[in-house]
């Protein structure tokens, strides 16, 4: 997809309680309506990787993201290494999503 299809900004907050990762946030300024949000495990820092969970979006060019997923111990380790990301899709986004960002782990424990 092109830069024109991938405009916008988003912010999320993630909280780990035991093995449950809860994510809330918002997005705005997109040129196209949001359709889905995913939690992804990257193969290496900076790569979006594969989907490990789905989040809810309110839709529209601006809205909210929310949801919880259960992580395995390997996924918690990846979170601590900064290898977990959130990707937001829109109606024109390619397979990697329109907006994405990596969650910064902070020596979280399960």
CSV table of N, CA, C and O in Angstrom, one decimal:
chain,number,residue,atom,x,y,z
A,1,UNK,N,0.8,-1.2,0.0
A,1,UNK,CA,0.0,0.0,0.0
A,1,UNK,C,0.9,1.2,0.0
A,1,UNK,O,2.1,1.2,0.3
A,2,UNK,N,0.3,2.4,-0.3
A,2,UNK,CA,1.1,3.6,-0.4
A,2,UNK,C,1.0,4.4,0.9
A,2,UNK,O,0.2,4.2,1.7
A,3,UNK,N,1.9,5.4,0.9
A,3,UNK,CA,1.9,6.3,2.1
A,3,UNK,C,0.5,7.0,2.2
A,3,UNK,O,0.0,7.2,3.3
A,4,UNK,N,-0.1,7.3,1.1
A,4,UNK,CA,-1.4,8.0,1.2
A,4,UNK,C,-2.4,7.1,1.9
A,4,UNK,O,-3.3,7.6,2.6
A,5,UNK,N,-2.3,5.8,1.9
A,5,UNK,CA,-3.2,4.9,2.5
A,5,UNK,C,-2.9,4.7,4.0
A,5,UNK,O,-3.7,4.0,4.7
A,6,UNK,N,-1.7,5.1,4.5
A,6,UNK,CA,-1.2,4.8,5.8
A,6,UNK,C,-1.0,6.0,6.6
A,6,UNK,O,0.0,6.1,7.4
A,7,UNK,N,-1.9,7.0,6.6
A,7,UNK,CA,-1.7,8.2,7.4
A,7,UNK,C,-2.5,8.1,8.7
A,7,UNK,O,-3.6,7.4,8.7
A,8,UNK,N,-2.0,8.7,9.7
A,8,UNK,CA,-2.7,8.7,11.0
A,8,UNK,C,-1.8,8.5,12.2
A,8,UNK,O,-0.6,8.4,12.0
A,9,UNK,N,-2.4,8.6,13.3
A,9,UNK,CA,-1.6,8.4,14.6
A,9,UNK,C,-2.4,7.6,15.6
A,9,UNK,O,-3.6,7.6,15.5
A,10,UNK,N,-1.7,6.9,16.4
A,10,UNK,CA,-2.4,6.1,17.4
A,10,UNK,C,-1.5,6.0,18.7
A,10,UNK,O,-0.3,6.1,18.6
A,11,UNK,N,-2.2,5.7,19.8
A,11,UNK,CA,-1.6,5.5,21.1
A,11,UNK,C,-2.2,4.3,21.7
A,11,UNK,O,-3.5,4.3,21.8
A,12,UNK,N,-1.4,3.4,22.3
A,12,UNK,CA,-2.0,2.3,23.1
A,12,UNK,C,-1.3,2.2,24.4
A,12,UNK,O,-0.1,2.6,24.5
A,13,UNK,N,-2.0,1.7,25.4
A,13,UNK,CA,-1.4,1.4,26.7
A,13,UNK,C,-1.6,-0.1,26.9
A,13,UNK,O,-2.8,-0.6,26.6
A,14,UNK,N,-0.6,-0.8,27.3
A,14,UNK,CA,-0.7,-2.3,27.5
A,14,UNK,C,-0.4,-2.6,29.0
A,14,UNK,O,0.6,-2.0,29.5
A,15,UNK,N,-1.2,-3.5,29.6
A,15,UNK,CA,-1.0,-3.9,31.0
A,15,UNK,C,-0.9,-5.4,31.0
A,15,UNK,O,-1.8,-6.0,30.4
A,16,UNK,N,0.1,-6.0,31.6
A,16,UNK,CA,0.2,-7.4,31.8
A,16,UNK,C,-0.2,-7.8,33.2
A,16,UNK,O,0.4,-7.3,34.2
A,17,UNK,N,-1.2,-8.6,33.4
A,17,UNK,CA,-1.6,-9.1,34.7
A,17,UNK,C,-1.6,-10.6,34.6
A,17,UNK,O,-2.5,-11.2,33.9
A,18,UNK,N,-0.7,-11.3,35.3
A,18,UNK,CA,-0.5,-12.7,35.1
A,18,UNK,C,-0.1,-12.9,33.7
A,18,UNK,O,0.9,-12.4,33.2
A,19,UNK,N,-0.8,-13.7,32.9
A,19,UNK,CA,-0.5,-13.9,31.5
A,19,UNK,C,-1.5,-13.2,30.6
A,19,UNK,O,-1.5,-13.4,29.4
A,20,UNK,N,-2.4,-12.3,31.2
A,20,UNK,CA,-3.3,-11.6,30.4
A,20,UNK,C,-2.8,-10.2,30.0
A,20,UNK,O,-2.5,-9.4,30.9
A,21,UNK,N,-2.7,-9.9,28.7
A,21,UNK,CA,-2.3,-8.6,28.2
A,21,UNK,C,-3.5,-7.9,27.8
A,21,UNK,O,-4.3,-8.3,26.9
A,22,UNK,N,-3.7,-6.7,28.4
A,22,UNK,CA,-4.9,-5.9,28.1
A,22,UNK,C,-4.4,-4.6,27.4
A,22,UNK,O,-3.5,-3.9,27.9
A,23,UNK,N,-5.0,-4.3,26.3
A,23,UNK,CA,-4.6,-3.1,25.5
A,23,UNK,C,-5.8,-2.2,25.3
A,23,UNK,O,-6.9,-2.6,25.0
A,24,UNK,N,-5.5,-0.9,25.5
A,24,UNK,CA,-6.5,0.1,25.3
A,24,UNK,C,-5.8,1.3,24.5
A,24,UNK,O,-4.6,1.5,24.8
A,25,UNK,N,-6.5,2.0,23.7
A,25,UNK,CA,-5.9,3.1,23.0
A,25,UNK,C,-6.9,3.8,22.1
A,25,UNK,O,-8.1,3.5,22.1
A,26,UNK,N,-6.3,4.7,21.3
A,26,UNK,CA,-7.1,5.4,20.3
A,26,UNK,C,-6.3,5.7,19.1
A,26,UNK,O,-5.0,5.5,19.1
A,27,UNK,N,-6.9,6.1,18.0
A,27,UNK,CA,-6.3,6.4,16.8
A,27,UNK,C,-7.1,7.6,16.1
A,27,UNK,O,-8.3,7.8,16.4
A,28,UNK,N,-6.4,8.3,15.3
A,28,UNK,CA,-7.1,9.4,14.6
A,28,UNK,C,-6.3,9.8,13.3
A,28,UNK,O,-5.2,9.4,13.2
A,29,UNK,N,-7.0,10.6,12.5
A,29,UNK,CA,-6.3,11.1,11.3
A,29,UNK,C,-6.1,10.2,10.2
A,29,UNK,O,-5.4,10.5,9.3
A,30,UNK,N,-6.8,9.0,10.2
A,30,UNK,CA,-6.6,8.1,9.1
A,30,UNK,C,-7.5,8.5,7.9
A,30,UNK,O,-8.5,9.2,8.0
A,31,UNK,N,-7.0,8.2,6.7
A,31,UNK,CA,-7.7,8.6,5.5
A,31,UNK,C,-8.8,7.6,5.2
A,31,UNK,O,-9.7,8.0,4.4
A,32,UNK,N,-8.8,6.4,5.8
A,32,UNK,CA,-9.8,5.4,5.5
A,32,UNK,C,-10.2,4.8,6.8
A,32,UNK,O,-9.5,4.9,7.8
A,33,UNK,N,-11.4,4.2,6.8
A,33,UNK,CA,-12.0,3.7,8.1
A,33,UNK,C,-11.2,2.5,8.6
A,33,UNK,O,-10.8,1.6,7.8
A,34,UNK,N,-11.0,2.4,9.9
A,34,UNK,CA,-10.3,1.3,10.5
A,34,UNK,C,-11.2,0.1,10.4
A,34,UNK,O,-12.5,0.2,10.6
A,35,UNK,N,-10.7,-1.1,10.2
A,35,UNK,CA,-11.4,-2.3,10.1
A,35,UNK,C,-11.1,-3.4,11.1
A,35,UNK,O,-11.9,-4.2,11.5
A,36,UNK,N,-9.9,-3.4,11.6
A,36,UNK,CA,-9.4,-4.4,12.6
A,36,UNK,C,-8.1,-4.0,13.2
A,36,UNK,O,-7.4,-3.1,12.7
A,37,UNK,N,-7.8,-4.6,14.4
A,37,UNK,CA,-6.5,-4.4,15.0
A,37,UNK,C,-6.1,-5.7,15.5
A,37,UNK,O,-6.9,-6.6,15.9
A,38,UNK,N,-4.8,-5.9,15.4
A,38,UNK,CA,-4.2,-7.2,15.8
A,38,UNK,C,-3.0,-7.0,16.7
A,38,UNK,O,-2.3,-6.0,16.6
A,39,UNK,N,-2.7,-8.0,17.5
A,39,UNK,CA,-1.5,-8.1,18.3
A,39,UNK,C,-0.6,-9.1,17.6
A,39,UNK,O,-1.1,-10.2,17.2
A,40,UNK,N,0.6,-8.7,17.3
A,40,UNK,CA,1.5,-9.5,16.5
A,40,UNK,C,2.8,-9.8,17.2
A,40,UNK,O,3.3,-9.0,18.0
A,41,UNK,N,3.3,-11.0,17.0
A,41,UNK,CA,4.6,-11.4,17.5
A,41,UNK,C,5.6,-11.3,16.4
A,41,UNK,O,5.5,-12.0,15.3
A,42,UNK,N,6.6,-10.4,16.5
A,42,UNK,CA,7.6,-10.2,15.5
A,42,UNK,C,8.7,-11.3,15.5
A,42,UNK,O,9.0,-11.8,16.6
A,43,UNK,N,9.2,-11.6,14.3
A,43,UNK,CA,10.3,-12.6,14.2
A,43,UNK,C,11.6,-11.9,14.8
A,43,UNK,O,12.5,-12.6,15.2
A,44,UNK,N,11.7,-10.6,14.6
A,44,UNK,CA,12.8,-9.8,15.1
A,44,UNK,C,12.3,-8.4,15.3
A,44,UNK,O,11.4,-8.0,14.7
A,45,UNK,N,13.0,-7.7,16.2
A,45,UNK,CA,12.5,-6.3,16.5
A,45,UNK,C,12.4,-5.5,15.2
A,45,UNK,O,13.3,-5.6,14.4
A,46,UNK,N,11.3,-4.9,15.0
A,46,UNK,CA,11.1,-4.1,13.8
A,46,UNK,C,10.3,-4.8,12.7
A,46,UNK,O,9.9,-4.2,11.8
A,47,UNK,N,10.1,-6.1,12.9
A,47,UNK,CA,9.3,-6.9,11.9
A,47,UNK,C,7.9,-7.1,12.5
A,47,UNK,O,7.8,-7.6,13.6
A,48,UNK,N,6.8,-6.8,11.8
A,48,UNK,CA,5.5,-7.0,12.4
A,48,UNK,C,5.1,-8.4,12.8
A,48,UNK,O,4.5,-8.7,13.8
A,49,UNK,N,5.6,-9.4,12.0
A,49,UNK,CA,5.4,-10.8,12.4
A,49,UNK,C,4.0,-11.3,12.2
A,49,UNK,O,3.2,-10.8,11.4
A,50,UNK,N,3.6,-12.3,13.0
A,50,UNK,CA,2.3,-13.0,12.8
A,50,UNK,C,1.3,-12.7,13.9
A,50,UNK,O,1.7,-12.3,15.0
A,51,UNK,N,0.1,-12.8,13.6
A,51,UNK,CA,-1.0,-12.4,14.5
A,51,UNK,C,-1.1,-13.4,15.6
A,51,UNK,O,-1.1,-14.6,15.4
A,52,UNK,N,-1.1,-12.9,16.9
A,52,UNK,CA,-1.3,-13.8,18.1
A,52,UNK,C,-2.6,-13.4,18.8
A,52,UNK,O,-3.0,-14.1,19.7
A,53,UNK,N,-3.3,-12.3,18.4
A,53,UNK,CA,-4.5,-11.9,19.0
A,53,UNK,C,-5.2,-10.8,18.3
A,53,UNK,O,-4.6,-10.1,17.5
A,54,UNK,N,-6.5,-10.8,18.5
A,54,UNK,CA,-7.3,-9.7,17.8
A,54,UNK,C,-7.8,-8.7,18.9
A,54,UNK,O,-8.1,-9.1,20.0
A,55,UNK,N,-7.9,-7.5,18.4
A,55,UNK,CA,-8.5,-6.4,19.3
A,55,UNK,C,-9.7,-5.8,18.6
A,55,UNK,O,-9.9,-6.0,17.4
A,56,UNK,N,-10.5,-5.1,19.4
A,56,UNK,CA,-11.7,-4.4,18.8
A,56,UNK,C,-11.3,-3.0,18.5
A,56,UNK,O,-10.5,-2.4,19.1
A,57,UNK,N,-11.9,-2.5,17.4
A,57,UNK,CA,-11.8,-1.1,17.0
A,57,UNK,C,-13.2,-0.6,16.8
A,57,UNK,O,-14.1,-1.3,16.4
A,58,UNK,N,-13.4,0.7,17.1
A,58,UNK,CA,-14.7,1.3,16.9
A,58,UNK,C,-15.0,1.6,15.4
A,58,UNK,O,-16.2,1.9,15.1
A,59,UNK,N,-14.0,1.6,14.6
A,59,UNK,CA,-14.2,1.9,13.2
A,59,UNK,C,-14.1,3.4,12.9
A,59,UNK,O,-13.9,4.2,13.8
A,60,UNK,N,-14.2,3.8,11.7
A,60,UNK,CA,-14.1,5.2,11.3
A,60,UNK,C,-12.6,5.6,11.2
A,60,UNK,O,-11.7,4.9,11.5
A,61,UNK,N,-12.4,6.9,10.8
A,61,UNK,CA,-11.1,7.4,10.6
A,61,UNK,C,-10.5,7.8,12.0
A,61,UNK,O,-9.2,7.9,12.1
A,62,UNK,N,-11.3,7.9,13.0
A,62,UNK,CA,-10.8,8.1,14.4
A,62,UNK,C,-11.6,7.2,15.3
A,62,UNK,O,-12.8,6.9,15.0
A,63,UNK,N,-11.0,6.7,16.3
A,63,UNK,CA,-11.8,5.8,17.2
A,63,UNK,C,-10.9,5.2,18.3
A,63,UNK,O,-9.8,5.7,18.6
A,64,UNK,N,-11.4,4.1,18.8
A,64,UNK,CA,-10.7,3.4,20.0
A,64,UNK,C,-10.4,2.0,19.7
A,64,UNK,O,-11.1,1.3,18.9
A,65,UNK,N,-9.3,1.5,20.4
A,65,UNK,CA,-8.8,0.1,20.3
A,65,UNK,C,-8.9,-0.5,21.7
A,65,UNK,O,-8.5,0.2,22.6
A,66,UNK,N,-9.4,-1.7,21.8
A,66,UNK,CA,-9.4,-2.4,23.1
A,66,UNK,C,-9.4,-3.9,22.9
A,66,UNK,O,-9.8,-4.4,21.9
A,67,UNK,N,-9.0,-4.5,24.0
A,67,UNK,CA,-9.1,-6.0,24.0
A,67,UNK,C,-8.0,-6.6,25.0
A,67,UNK,O,-7.1,-5.9,25.5
A,68,UNK,N,-8.2,-7.9,25.2
A,68,UNK,CA,-7.3,-8.6,26.0
A,68,UNK,C,-6.9,-10.0,25.3
A,68,UNK,O,-7.8,-10.5,24.7
A,69,UNK,N,-5.7,-10.4,25.5
A,69,UNK,CA,-5.3,-11.7,25.0
A,69,UNK,C,-4.5,-12.4,26.1
A,69,UNK,O,-3.9,-11.7,26.9
A,70,UNK,N,-4.5,-13.7,26.1
A,70,UNK,CA,-3.7,-14.5,27.0
A,70,UNK,C,-2.4,-14.8,26.3
A,70,UNK,O,-2.4,-15.3,25.2
A,71,UNK,N,-1.2,-14.6,27.0
A,71,UNK,CA,0.1,-14.8,26.4
A,71,UNK,C,0.7,-16.1,27.0
A,71,UNK,O,0.5,-16.4,28.1
A,72,UNK,N,1.5,-16.8,26.2
A,72,UNK,CA,2.3,-17.9,26.7
A,72,UNK,C,3.5,-17.3,27.3
A,72,UNK,O,3.8,-16.2,27.2
A,73,UNK,N,4.2,-18.2,28.0
A,73,UNK,CA,5.5,-17.7,28.6
A,73,UNK,C,6.5,-17.2,27.6
A,73,UNK,O,7.2,-16.2,27.8
A,74,UNK,N,6.5,-17.9,26.4
A,74,UNK,CA,7.4,-17.4,25.3
A,74,UNK,C,7.0,-16.1,24.8
A,74,UNK,O,7.8,-15.2,24.5
A,75,UNK,N,5.7,-15.8,24.7
A,75,UNK,CA,5.2,-14.5,24.3
A,75,UNK,C,5.4,-13.4,25.3
A,75,UNK,O,5.7,-12.3,24.9
A,76,UNK,N,5.4,-13.8,26.6
A,76,UNK,CA,5.7,-12.8,27.6
A,76,UNK,C,7.2,-12.4,27.5
A,76,UNK,O,7.6,-11.2,27.6
A,77,UNK,N,8.0,-13.4,27.3
A,77,UNK,CA,9.5,-13.1,27.1
A,77,UNK,C,9.6,-12.2,25.8
A,77,UNK,O,10.4,-11.2,25.9
A,78,UNK,N,8.9,-12.4,24.8
A,78,UNK,CA,9.0,-11.6,23.6
A,78,UNK,C,8.5,-10.2,23.9
A,78,UNK,O,9.1,-9.2,23.4
A,79,UNK,N,7.5,-10.1,24.7
A,79,UNK,CA,7.0,-8.7,25.1
A,79,UNK,C,8.1,-8.0,25.8
A,79,UNK,O,8.3,-6.8,25.6
A,80,UNK,N,8.8,-8.6,26.7
A,80,UNK,CA,9.9,-8.0,27.5
A,80,UNK,C,11.0,-7.6,26.6
A,80,UNK,O,11.8,-6.7,26.9
A,81,UNK,N,11.2,-8.3,25.4
A,81,UNK,CA,12.2,-7.9,24.5
A,81,UNK,C,11.8,-6.9,23.5
A,81,UNK,O,12.6,-6.5,22.6
A,82,UNK,N,10.5,-6.5,23.5
A,82,UNK,CA,10.0,-5.5,22.6
A,82,UNK,C,9.6,-6.1,21.3
A,82,UNK,O,9.6,-5.3,20.3
A,83,UNK,N,9.3,-7.4,21.2
A,83,UNK,CA,8.9,-8.0,20.0
A,83,UNK,C,7.4,-8.2,19.8
A,83,UNK,O,7.0,-9.0,18.9
A,84,UNK,N,6.6,-7.6,20.5
A,84,UNK,CA,5.1,-7.6,20.4
A,84,UNK,C,4.7,-6.3,19.8
A,84,UNK,O,5.1,-5.2,20.3
A,85,UNK,N,3.8,-6.3,18.8
A,85,UNK,CA,3.3,-5.0,18.2
A,85,UNK,C,1.8,-5.1,18.1
A,85,UNK,O,1.2,-6.1,18.2
A,86,UNK,N,1.3,-3.9,17.9
A,86,UNK,CA,-0.1,-3.7,17.6
A,86,UNK,C,-0.2,-3.1,16.2
A,86,UNK,O,0.5,-2.1,15.9
A,87,UNK,N,-1.1,-3.7,15.4
A,87,UNK,CA,-1.2,-3.2,14.0
A,87,UNK,C,-2.7,-2.9,13.8
A,87,UNK,O,-3.6,-3.7,14.2
A,88,UNK,N,-3.0,-1.8,13.1
A,88,UNK,CA,-4.3,-1.3,12.9
A,88,UNK,C,-4.5,-1.3,11.3
A,88,UNK,O,-3.7,-0.8,10.6
A,89,UNK,N,-5.6,-2.0,10.9
A,89,UNK,CA,-5.9,-2.1,9.5
A,89,UNK,C,-6.9,-1.1,9.1
A,89,UNK,O,-7.8,-0.7,10.0
A,90,UNK,N,-6.9,-0.7,7.9
A,90,UNK,CA,-8.0,0.1,7.3
A,90,UNK,C,-8.5,-0.5,6.0
A,90,UNK,O,-7.9,-1.5,5.6
A,91,UNK,N,-9.5,0.1,5.4
A,91,UNK,CA,-10.1,-0.4,4.2
A,91,UNK,C,-9.1,-0.4,3.0
A,91,UNK,O,-9.3,-1.2,2.0
A,92,UNK,N,-8.0,0.3,3.1
A,92,UNK,CA,-7.0,0.3,2.0
A,92,UNK,C,-5.7,-0.2,2.3
A,92,UNK,O,-4.8,-0.3,1.5
A,93,UNK,N,-5.5,-0.7,3.6
A,93,UNK,CA,-4.2,-1.1,4.0
A,93,UNK,C,-3.8,-2.4,3.4
A,93,UNK,O,-4.6,-3.3,3.1
A,94,UNK,N,-2.5,-2.6,3.2
A,94,UNK,CA,-1.9,-3.9,2.7
A,94,UNK,C,-1.9,-4.9,3.8
A,94,UNK,O,-2.4,-4.7,4.9
A,95,UNK,N,-1.2,-6.0,3.6
A,95,UNK,CA,-1.2,-7.1,4.6
A,95,UNK,C,-0.5,-6.7,5.9
A,95,UNK,O,-0.7,-7.4,6.9
A,96,UNK,N,0.3,-5.7,6.0
A,96,UNK,CA,1.0,-5.3,7.2
A,96,UNK,C,0.2,-4.4,8.1
A,96,UNK,O,0.6,-4.2,9.2
A,97,UNK,N,-0.9,-3.9,7.6
A,97,UNK,CA,-1.7,-2.9,8.4
A,97,UNK,C,-1.4,-1.5,8.0
A,97,UNK,O,-0.4,-1.2,7.3
A,98,UNK,N,-2.2,-0.6,8.5
A,98,UNK,CA,-2.0,0.8,8.2
A,98,UNK,C,-1.1,1.5,9.2
A,98,UNK,O,-0.2,2.3,8.9
A,99,UNK,N,-1.4,1.3,10.5
A,99,UNK,CA,-0.6,1.9,11.6
A,99,UNK,C,-0.1,0.7,12.4
A,99,UNK,O,-0.8,-0.2,12.7
A,100,UNK,N,1.1,0.8,12.9
A,100,UNK,CA,1.6,-0.2,13.8
A,100,UNK,C,2.7,0.4,14.8
A,100,UNK,O,3.3,1.4,14.4
A,101,UNK,N,2.8,-0.2,15.9
A,101,UNK,CA,3.8,0.2,16.9
A,101,UNK,C,4.1,-0.9,17.8
A,101,UNK,O,3.3,-1.8,18.1
A,102,UNK,N,5.3,-1.0,18.3
A,102,UNK,CA,5.8,-2.0,19.2
A,102,UNK,C,5.6,-1.7,20.7
A,102,UNK,O,5.8,-0.5,21.1
A,103,UNK,N,5.2,-2.6,21.5
A,103,UNK,CA,5.0,-2.4,22.9
A,103,UNK,C,6.3,-2.5,23.6
A,103,UNK,O,7.1,-3.5,23.3
A,104,UNK,N,6.7,-1.6,24.4
A,104,UNK,CA,7.9,-1.5,25.1
A,104,UNK,C,7.8,-2.3,26.4
A,104,UNK,O,7.1,-1.9,27.3
A,105,UNK,N,8.4,-3.5,26.4
A,105,UNK,CA,8.4,-4.3,27.6
A,105,UNK,C,9.3,-3.7,28.7
A,105,UNK,O,10.1,-2.9,28.4
A,106,UNK,N,9.0,-4.0,29.9
A,106,UNK,CA,9.7,-3.4,31.1
A,106,UNK,C,10.0,-4.4,32.1
A,106,UNK,O,9.6,-4.3,33.3
A,107,UNK,N,10.6,-5.5,31.7
A,107,UNK,CA,10.9,-6.6,32.7
A,107,UNK,C,9.6,-7.1,33.4
A,107,UNK,O,9.6,-7.2,34.6
A,108,UNK,N,8.6,-7.3,32.6
A,108,UNK,CA,7.3,-7.8,33.1
A,108,UNK,C,7.5,-9.3,33.5
A,108,UNK,O,8.2,-10.0,32.9
A,109,UNK,N,6.7,-9.7,34.5
A,109,UNK,CA,6.8,-11.1,34.9
A,109,UNK,C,5.4,-11.6,34.8
A,109,UNK,O,4.4,-10.9,34.9
A,110,UNK,N,5.3,-12.9,34.7
A,110,UNK,CA,3.9,-13.6,34.7
A,110,UNK,C,3.5,-14.0,36.1
A,110,UNK,O,4.3,-14.0,37.0
